[in-house]
Amino acid sequence: MNEKSVIRQSFVVFVLIAVILLFVGVLFGSWNWLTGLVLGYLLSLVNFGLVMKICEHILALSSSVLLVIIMNVAKLLIYAFGFLLACLTPWFHLGGVFIGYLILKLAIYIAGYRYKGGEKIG
């Protein structure tokens, strides 16, 4: 399981959830759930890329405590920016942003289950 397969799997999960939220948006006339989902997913991908880049540097350098601290603070600031943007603007829904943040984590769990123990299950 590498980062390309996780991103590919997360896009599939994103499309499935987006279709559900699109149906809910048409039903209730509210599109901010879908835009919040897109914002949350994009910020989650930014965080994932940040983790991948910082992990490369941590493995290359011997002193990694400062990089881990910087990475965690940067991740929290990115998450806070998404939630703040959702709270301050009417275009994004806070719940949609939260679901968007969870998409990548769901994809990692799904990919981990499918490749459980090094064997592909499905």
CSV table of N, CA and C in Angstrom, one decimal:
chain,number,residue,atom,x,y,z
A,1,MET,N,0.9,-1.2,0.0
A,1,MET,CA,0.0,0.0,0.0
A,1,MET,C,0.9,1.2,0.0
A,2,ASN,N,0.9,2.0,-1.1
A,2,ASN,CA,1.6,3.2,-1.1
A,2,ASN,C,0.7,4.4,-1.2
A,3,GLU,N,1.3,5.6,-1.3
A,3,GLU,CA,0.5,6.8,-1.3
A,3,GLU,C,-0.4,7.0,-2.5
A,4,LYS,N,0.1,6.5,-3.7
A,4,LYS,CA,-0.7,6.6,-4.9
A,4,LYS,C,-2.0,5.7,-4.8
A,5,SER,N,-1.9,4.5,-4.2
A,5,SER,CA,-3.1,3.7,-4.1
A,5,SER,C,-4.0,4.3,-3.1
A,6,VAL,N,-3.5,4.9,-2.0
A,6,VAL,CA,-4.3,5.5,-1.0
A,6,VAL,C,-5.1,6.7,-1.6
A,7,ILE,N,-4.4,7.5,-2.4
A,7,ILE,CA,-5.1,8.7,-3.0
A,7,ILE,C,-6.1,8.2,-4.0
A,8,ARG,N,-5.8,7.2,-4.8
A,8,ARG,CA,-6.8,6.6,-5.8
A,8,ARG,C,-8.0,6.1,-5.0
A,9,GLN,N,-7.8,5.3,-3.9
A,9,GLN,CA,-8.9,4.8,-3.2
A,9,GLN,C,-9.7,5.9,-2.5
A,10,SER,N,-9.0,7.0,-2.1
A,10,SER,CA,-9.7,8.1,-1.4
A,10,SER,C,-10.6,8.8,-2.5
A,11,PHE,N,-10.1,8.9,-3.7
A,11,PHE,CA,-10.9,9.6,-4.7
A,11,PHE,C,-12.2,8.8,-5.0
A,12,VAL,N,-12.1,7.5,-4.9
A,12,VAL,CA,-13.3,6.6,-5.1
A,12,VAL,C,-14.3,6.9,-4.0
A,13,VAL,N,-13.8,6.9,-2.7
A,13,VAL,CA,-14.6,7.2,-1.6
A,13,VAL,C,-15.2,8.6,-1.7
A,14,PHE,N,-14.4,9.6,-2.1
A,14,PHE,CA,-14.9,10.9,-2.3
A,14,PHE,C,-16.0,11.0,-3.3
A,15,VAL,N,-15.9,10.3,-4.4
A,15,VAL,CA,-17.0,10.4,-5.4
A,15,VAL,C,-18.3,9.7,-4.9
A,16,LEU,N,-18.1,8.6,-4.1
A,16,LEU,CA,-19.3,8.0,-3.5
A,16,LEU,C,-20.0,8.9,-2.5
A,17,ILE,N,-19.2,9.6,-1.7
A,17,ILE,CA,-19.8,10.5,-0.7
A,17,ILE,C,-20.4,11.7,-1.4
A,18,ALA,N,-19.7,12.2,-2.4
A,18,ALA,CA,-20.2,13.4,-3.1
A,18,ALA,C,-21.5,13.1,-3.8
A,19,VAL,N,-21.7,11.9,-4.4
A,19,VAL,CA,-22.9,11.6,-5.0
A,19,VAL,C,-24.1,11.6,-4.0
A,20,ILE,N,-23.8,11.0,-2.8
A,20,ILE,CA,-24.8,11.0,-1.7
A,20,ILE,C,-25.1,12.4,-1.3
A,21,LEU,N,-24.1,13.3,-1.1
A,21,LEU,CA,-24.3,14.7,-0.7
A,21,LEU,C,-25.0,15.5,-1.8
A,22,LEU,N,-24.7,15.1,-3.1
A,22,LEU,CA,-25.3,15.8,-4.2
A,22,LEU,C,-26.8,15.5,-4.2
A,23,PHE,N,-27.2,14.2,-3.9
A,23,PHE,CA,-28.6,13.9,-3.8
A,23,PHE,C,-29.3,14.6,-2.7
A,24,VAL,N,-28.6,14.7,-1.5
A,24,VAL,CA,-29.1,15.4,-0.4
A,24,VAL,C,-29.3,16.9,-0.7
A,25,GLY,N,-28.3,17.4,-1.4
A,25,GLY,CA,-28.3,18.8,-1.8
A,25,GLY,C,-29.5,19.1,-2.7
A,26,VAL,N,-29.7,18.3,-3.6
A,26,VAL,CA,-30.9,18.5,-4.5
A,26,VAL,C,-32.2,18.3,-3.8
A,27,LEU,N,-32.2,17.4,-2.8
A,27,LEU,CA,-33.4,17.1,-2.1
A,27,LEU,C,-33.8,18.3,-1.2
A,28,PHE,N,-32.8,18.9,-0.5
A,28,PHE,CA,-33.0,19.9,0.5
A,28,PHE,C,-32.7,21.3,-0.1
A,29,GLY,N,-32.1,21.4,-1.3
A,29,GLY,CA,-31.7,22.7,-1.8
A,29,GLY,C,-30.6,23.4,-1.2
A,30,SER,N,-29.7,22.6,-0.6
A,30,SER,CA,-28.5,23.1,0.1
A,30,SER,C,-27.2,22.5,-0.5
A,31,TRP,N,-26.4,23.4,-1.1
A,31,TRP,CA,-25.2,22.9,-1.8
A,31,TRP,C,-23.9,23.1,-0.9
A,32,ASN,N,-24.1,23.7,0.2
A,32,ASN,CA,-22.9,24.0,1.0
A,32,ASN,C,-22.3,22.7,1.7
A,33,TRP,N,-23.1,21.6,1.8
A,33,TRP,CA,-22.5,20.4,2.3
A,33,TRP,C,-21.5,19.8,1.2
A,34,LEU,N,-21.9,19.9,0.0
A,34,LEU,CA,-21.0,19.4,-1.1
A,34,LEU,C,-19.7,20.3,-1.2
A,35,THR,N,-19.9,21.6,-1.2
A,35,THR,CA,-18.7,22.4,-1.3
A,35,THR,C,-17.8,22.3,0.0
A,36,GLY,N,-18.4,22.0,1.1
A,36,GLY,CA,-17.6,21.7,2.3
A,36,GLY,C,-16.9,20.4,2.2
A,37,LEU,N,-17.5,19.4,1.6
A,37,LEU,CA,-16.9,18.2,1.3
A,37,LEU,C,-15.6,18.3,0.4
A,38,VAL,N,-15.8,19.1,-0.6
A,38,VAL,CA,-14.7,19.4,-1.5
A,38,VAL,C,-13.5,20.1,-0.8
A,39,LEU,N,-13.9,21.1,0.0
A,39,LEU,CA,-12.8,21.8,0.7
A,39,LEU,C,-12.1,20.9,1.7
A,40,GLY,N,-12.9,20.1,2.5
A,40,GLY,CA,-12.3,19.2,3.4
A,40,GLY,C,-11.4,18.2,2.8
A,41,TYR,N,-11.8,17.7,1.6
A,41,TYR,CA,-11.0,16.6,0.9
A,41,TYR,C,-9.7,17.2,0.4
A,42,LEU,N,-9.8,18.4,-0.2
A,42,LEU,CA,-8.6,19.1,-0.7
A,42,LEU,C,-7.6,19.4,0.4
A,43,LEU,N,-8.1,19.9,1.5
A,43,LEU,CA,-7.2,20.2,2.6
A,43,LEU,C,-6.6,18.9,3.2
A,44,SER,N,-7.4,17.8,3.2
A,44,SER,CA,-6.9,16.6,3.7
A,44,SER,C,-5.8,16.0,2.8
A,45,LEU,N,-5.9,16.2,1.5
A,45,LEU,CA,-4.9,15.9,0.5
A,45,LEU,C,-3.6,16.7,0.7
A,46,VAL,N,-3.8,18.0,1.1
A,46,VAL,CA,-2.6,18.8,1.4
A,46,VAL,C,-1.9,18.3,2.6
A,47,ASN,N,-2.7,18.0,3.6
A,47,ASN,CA,-2.1,17.4,4.8
A,47,ASN,C,-1.4,16.1,4.6
A,48,PHE,N,-2.0,15.2,3.7
A,48,PHE,CA,-1.3,14.0,3.4
A,48,PHE,C,0.0,14.2,2.6
A,49,GLY,N,0.0,15.1,1.7
A,49,GLY,CA,1.2,15.5,1.0
A,49,GLY,C,2.3,16.0,1.9
A,50,LEU,N,1.8,16.8,2.9
A,50,LEU,CA,2.8,17.4,3.9
A,50,LEU,C,3.4,16.3,4.7
A,51,VAL,N,2.6,15.3,5.2
A,51,VAL,CA,3.1,14.2,5.9
A,51,VAL,C,4.1,13.4,5.1
A,52,MET,N,3.8,13.2,3.9
A,52,MET,CA,4.7,12.4,3.0
A,52,MET,C,6.1,13.1,2.8
A,53,LYS,N,6.0,14.4,2.6
A,53,LYS,CA,7.3,15.2,2.4
A,53,LYS,C,8.1,15.2,3.7
A,54,ILE,N,7.4,15.5,4.8
A,54,ILE,CA,8.1,15.6,6.1
A,54,ILE,C,8.7,14.2,6.5
A,55,CYS,N,8.0,13.1,6.2
A,55,CYS,CA,8.5,11.8,6.5
A,55,CYS,C,9.8,11.5,5.7
A,56,GLU,N,9.8,12.0,4.5
A,56,GLU,CA,11.1,11.8,3.7
A,56,GLU,C,12.2,12.5,4.3
A,57,HIS,N,12.0,13.7,4.8
A,57,HIS,CA,13.0,14.5,5.5
A,57,HIS,C,13.4,13.9,6.8
A,58,ILE,N,12.4,13.3,7.6
A,58,ILE,CA,12.7,12.7,8.8
A,58,ILE,C,13.6,11.5,8.7
A,59,LEU,N,13.3,10.7,7.6
A,59,LEU,CA,14.2,9.5,7.4
A,59,LEU,C,15.6,9.9,6.9
A,60,ALA,N,15.7,11.0,6.2
A,60,ALA,CA,17.0,11.4,5.7
A,60,ALA,C,17.9,12.1,6.8
A,61,LEU,N,17.2,12.7,7.8
A,61,LEU,CA,18.0,13.4,8.9
A,61,LEU,C,17.9,12.6,10.1
A,62,SER,N,18.9,12.8,11.0
A,62,SER,CA,18.9,12.0,12.3
A,62,SER,C,18.1,12.7,13.3
A,63,SER,N,18.1,14.1,13.4
A,63,SER,CA,17.3,14.8,14.4
A,63,SER,C,15.9,15.1,13.8
A,64,SER,N,14.9,14.4,14.3
A,64,SER,CA,13.6,14.5,13.7
A,64,SER,C,12.6,15.1,14.7
A,65,VAL,N,12.9,15.4,15.9
A,65,VAL,CA,11.9,15.9,16.9
A,65,VAL,C,11.4,17.2,16.4
A,66,LEU,N,12.2,18.1,16.0
A,66,LEU,CA,11.7,19.4,15.5
A,66,LEU,C,10.8,19.3,14.3
A,67,LEU,N,11.2,18.4,13.4
A,67,LEU,CA,10.3,18.2,12.2
A,67,LEU,C,9.0,17.6,12.5
A,68,VAL,N,8.9,16.7,13.5
A,68,VAL,CA,7.7,16.2,13.9
A,68,VAL,C,6.8,17.2,14.5
A,69,ILE,N,7.4,18.1,15.4
A,69,ILE,CA,6.6,19.1,16.0
A,69,ILE,C,6.1,20.1,14.9
A,70,ILE,N,6.9,20.5,14.0
A,70,ILE,CA,6.5,21.4,12.9
A,70,ILE,C,5.4,20.8,12.1
A,71,MET,N,5.5,19.5,11.8
A,71,MET,CA,4.5,18.8,11.0
A,71,MET,C,3.2,18.8,11.7
A,72,ASN,N,3.2,18.5,13.0
A,72,ASN,CA,1.9,18.4,13.7
A,72,ASN,C,1.3,19.8,13.8
A,73,VAL,N,2.1,20.8,14.1
A,73,VAL,CA,1.5,22.2,14.2
A,73,VAL,C,1.0,22.6,12.8
A,74,ALA,N,1.7,22.3,11.7
A,74,ALA,CA,1.2,22.7,10.4
A,74,ALA,C,-0.1,22.0,10.0
A,75,LYS,N,-0.2,20.7,10.4
A,75,LYS,CA,-1.4,19.9,10.1
A,75,LYS,C,-2.6,20.5,10.9
A,76,LEU,N,-2.4,20.9,12.1
A,76,LEU,CA,-3.4,21.5,12.9
A,76,LEU,C,-3.9,22.8,12.4
A,77,LEU,N,-2.9,23.6,11.9
A,77,LEU,CA,-3.2,24.9,11.3
A,77,LEU,C,-4.0,24.8,10.0
A,78,ILE,N,-3.7,23.8,9.2
A,78,ILE,CA,-4.5,23.5,8.0
A,78,ILE,C,-5.9,23.1,8.3
A,79,TYR,N,-6.0,22.2,9.3
A,79,TYR,CA,-7.4,21.8,9.7
A,79,TYR,C,-8.2,22.9,10.3
A,80,ALA,N,-7.5,23.8,11.1
A,80,ALA,CA,-8.2,24.9,11.7
A,80,ALA,C,-8.6,25.9,10.6
A,81,PHE,N,-7.8,26.1,9.6
A,81,PHE,CA,-8.1,27.0,8.5
A,81,PHE,C,-9.4,26.5,7.8
A,82,GLY,N,-9.5,25.2,7.6
A,82,GLY,CA,-10.7,24.7,6.9
A,82,GLY,C,-12.0,24.9,7.8
A,83,PHE,N,-11.9,24.6,9.1
A,83,PHE,CA,-13.0,24.8,10.0
A,83,PHE,C,-13.4,26.3,10.1
A,84,LEU,N,-12.3,27.1,10.2
A,84,LEU,CA,-12.6,28.6,10.3
A,84,LEU,C,-13.3,29.1,9.0
A,85,LEU,N,-12.8,28.7,7.9
A,85,LEU,CA,-13.4,29.1,6.6
A,85,LEU,C,-14.9,28.6,6.6
A,86,ALA,N,-15.1,27.4,7.1
A,86,ALA,CA,-16.5,26.9,7.1
A,86,ALA,C,-17.4,27.7,8.0
A,87,CYS,N,-16.8,28.1,9.1
A,87,CYS,CA,-17.6,28.9,10.1
A,87,CYS,C,-17.9,30.3,9.6
A,88,LEU,N,-16.9,30.9,8.9
A,88,LEU,CA,-17.1,32.3,8.6
A,88,LEU,C,-17.8,32.6,7.2
A,89,THR,N,-17.9,31.6,6.4
A,89,THR,CA,-18.5,31.8,5.1
A,89,THR,C,-19.8,30.9,5.0
A,90,PRO,N,-20.7,31.4,4.2
A,90,PRO,CA,-21.9,30.6,4.0
A,90,PRO,C,-21.8,29.5,2.9
A,91,TRP,N,-20.7,29.5,2.2
A,91,TRP,CA,-20.5,28.6,1.1
A,91,TRP,C,-20.1,27.2,1.5
A,92,PHE,N,-19.6,27.0,2.7
A,92,PHE,CA,-19.1,25.7,3.2
A,92,PHE,C,-19.8,25.4,4.4
A,93,HIS,N,-20.2,24.1,4.5
A,93,HIS,CA,-20.8,23.6,5.8
A,93,HIS,C,-19.8,22.9,6.6
A,94,LEU,N,-19.8,23.1,7.9
A,94,LEU,CA,-18.9,22.6,8.8
A,94,LEU,C,-18.9,21.1,8.8
A,95,GLY,N,-20.1,20.5,8.7
A,95,GLY,CA,-20.2,19.0,8.6
A,95,GLY,C,-19.6,18.5,7.4
A,96,GLY,N,-19.8,19.2,6.3
A,96,GLY,CA,-19.2,18.7,5.0
A,96,GLY,C,-17.6,18.8,5.1
A,97,VAL,N,-17.1,19.8,5.7
A,97,VAL,CA,-15.6,19.9,5.8
A,97,VAL,C,-15.1,18.7,6.7
A,98,PHE,N,-15.8,18.4,7.8
A,98,PHE,CA,-15.5,17.3,8.6
A,98,PHE,C,-15.5,16.0,7.9
A,99,ILE,N,-16.5,15.8,7.1
A,99,ILE,CA,-16.6,14.5,6.3
A,99,ILE,C,-15.5,14.5,5.3
A,100,GLY,N,-15.2,15.6,4.7
A,100,GLY,CA,-14.1,15.7,3.8
A,100,GLY,C,-12.7,15.3,4.4
A,101,TYR,N,-12.5,15.7,5.7
A,101,TYR,CA,-11.3,15.4,6.4
A,101,TYR,C,-11.2,13.9,6.6
A,102,LEU,N,-12.4,13.2,6.8
A,102,LEU,CA,-12.4,11.8,7.1
A,102,LEU,C,-12.2,10.9,5.9
A,103,ILE,N,-12.4,11.4,4.7
A,103,ILE,CA,-12.3,10.6,3.5
A,103,ILE,C,-11.0,9.9,3.4
A,104,LEU,N,-9.9,10.6,3.5
A,104,LEU,CA,-8.6,10.0,3.4
A,104,LEU,C,-8.3,9.0,4.4
A,105,LYS,N,-8.8,9.2,5.6
A,105,LYS,CA,-8.6,8.2,6.7
A,105,LYS,C,-9.4,7.0,6.4
A,106,LEU,N,-10.6,7.2,5.9
A,106,LEU,CA,-11.4,6.0,5.5
A,106,LEU,C,-10.8,5.2,4.4
A,107,ALA,N,-10.2,5.9,3.5
A,107,ALA,CA,-9.5,5.2,2.4
A,107,ALA,C,-8.3,4.4,2.9
A,108,ILE,N,-7.6,5.0,3.8
A,108,ILE,CA,-6.4,4.2,4.4
A,108,ILE,C,-6.9,3.0,5.1
A,109,TYR,N,-8.0,3.1,5.9
A,109,TYR,CA,-8.6,1.9,6.5
A,109,TYR,C,-9.0,0.9,5.5
A,110,ILE,N,-9.7,1.3,4.5
A,110,ILE,CA,-10.2,0.4,3.4
A,110,ILE,C,-9.0,-0.3,2.8
A,111,ALA,N,-8.0,0.5,2.4
A,111,ALA,CA,-6.8,-0.1,1.7
A,111,ALA,C,-6.1,-1.0,2.7
A,112,GLY,N,-6.0,-0.7,3.9
A,112,GLY,CA,-5.4,-1.6,4.9
A,112,GLY,C,-6.1,-2.9,5.1
A,113,TYR,N,-7.4,-2.8,5.0
A,113,TYR,CA,-8.2,-4.0,5.1
A,113,TYR,C,-8.1,-4.9,3.9
A,114,ARG,N,-8.1,-4.3,2.7
A,114,ARG,CA,-8.0,-5.0,1.5
A,114,ARG,C,-6.6,-5.7,1.3
A,115,TYR,N,-5.6,-5.1,1.8
A,115,TYR,CA,-4.3,-5.7,1.7
A,115,TYR,C,-3.8,-6.2,3.1
A,116,LYS,N,-4.7,-6.8,3.8
A,116,LYS,CA,-4.4,-7.2,5.2
A,116,LYS,C,-3.4,-8.3,5.1
A,117,GLY,N,-2.3,-8.1,5.9
A,117,GLY,CA,-1.2,-9.2,5.9
A,117,GLY,C,-0.5,-9.3,4.6
A,118,GLY,N,-0.5,-8.3,3.8
A,118,GLY,CA,0.2,-8.4,2.5
A,118,GLY,C,-0.5,-9.2,1.4
A,119,GLU,N,-1.7,-9.7,1.7
A,119,GLU,CA,-2.4,-10.4,0.7
A,119,GLU,C,-3.6,-9.6,0.3
A,120,LYS,N,-3.9,-9.5,-1.0
A,120,LYS,CA,-5.1,-8.8,-1.4
A,120,LYS,C,-6.3,-9.6,-1.2
A,121,ILE,N,-7.3,-9.0,-0.5
A,121,ILE,CA,-8.5,-9.7,-0.2
A,121,ILE,C,-9.5,-9.6,-1.3
A,122,GLY,N,-9.7,-8.4,-1.8
A,122,GLY,CA,-10.8,-8.2,-2.8
A,122,GLY,C,-10.4,-7.7,-4.1
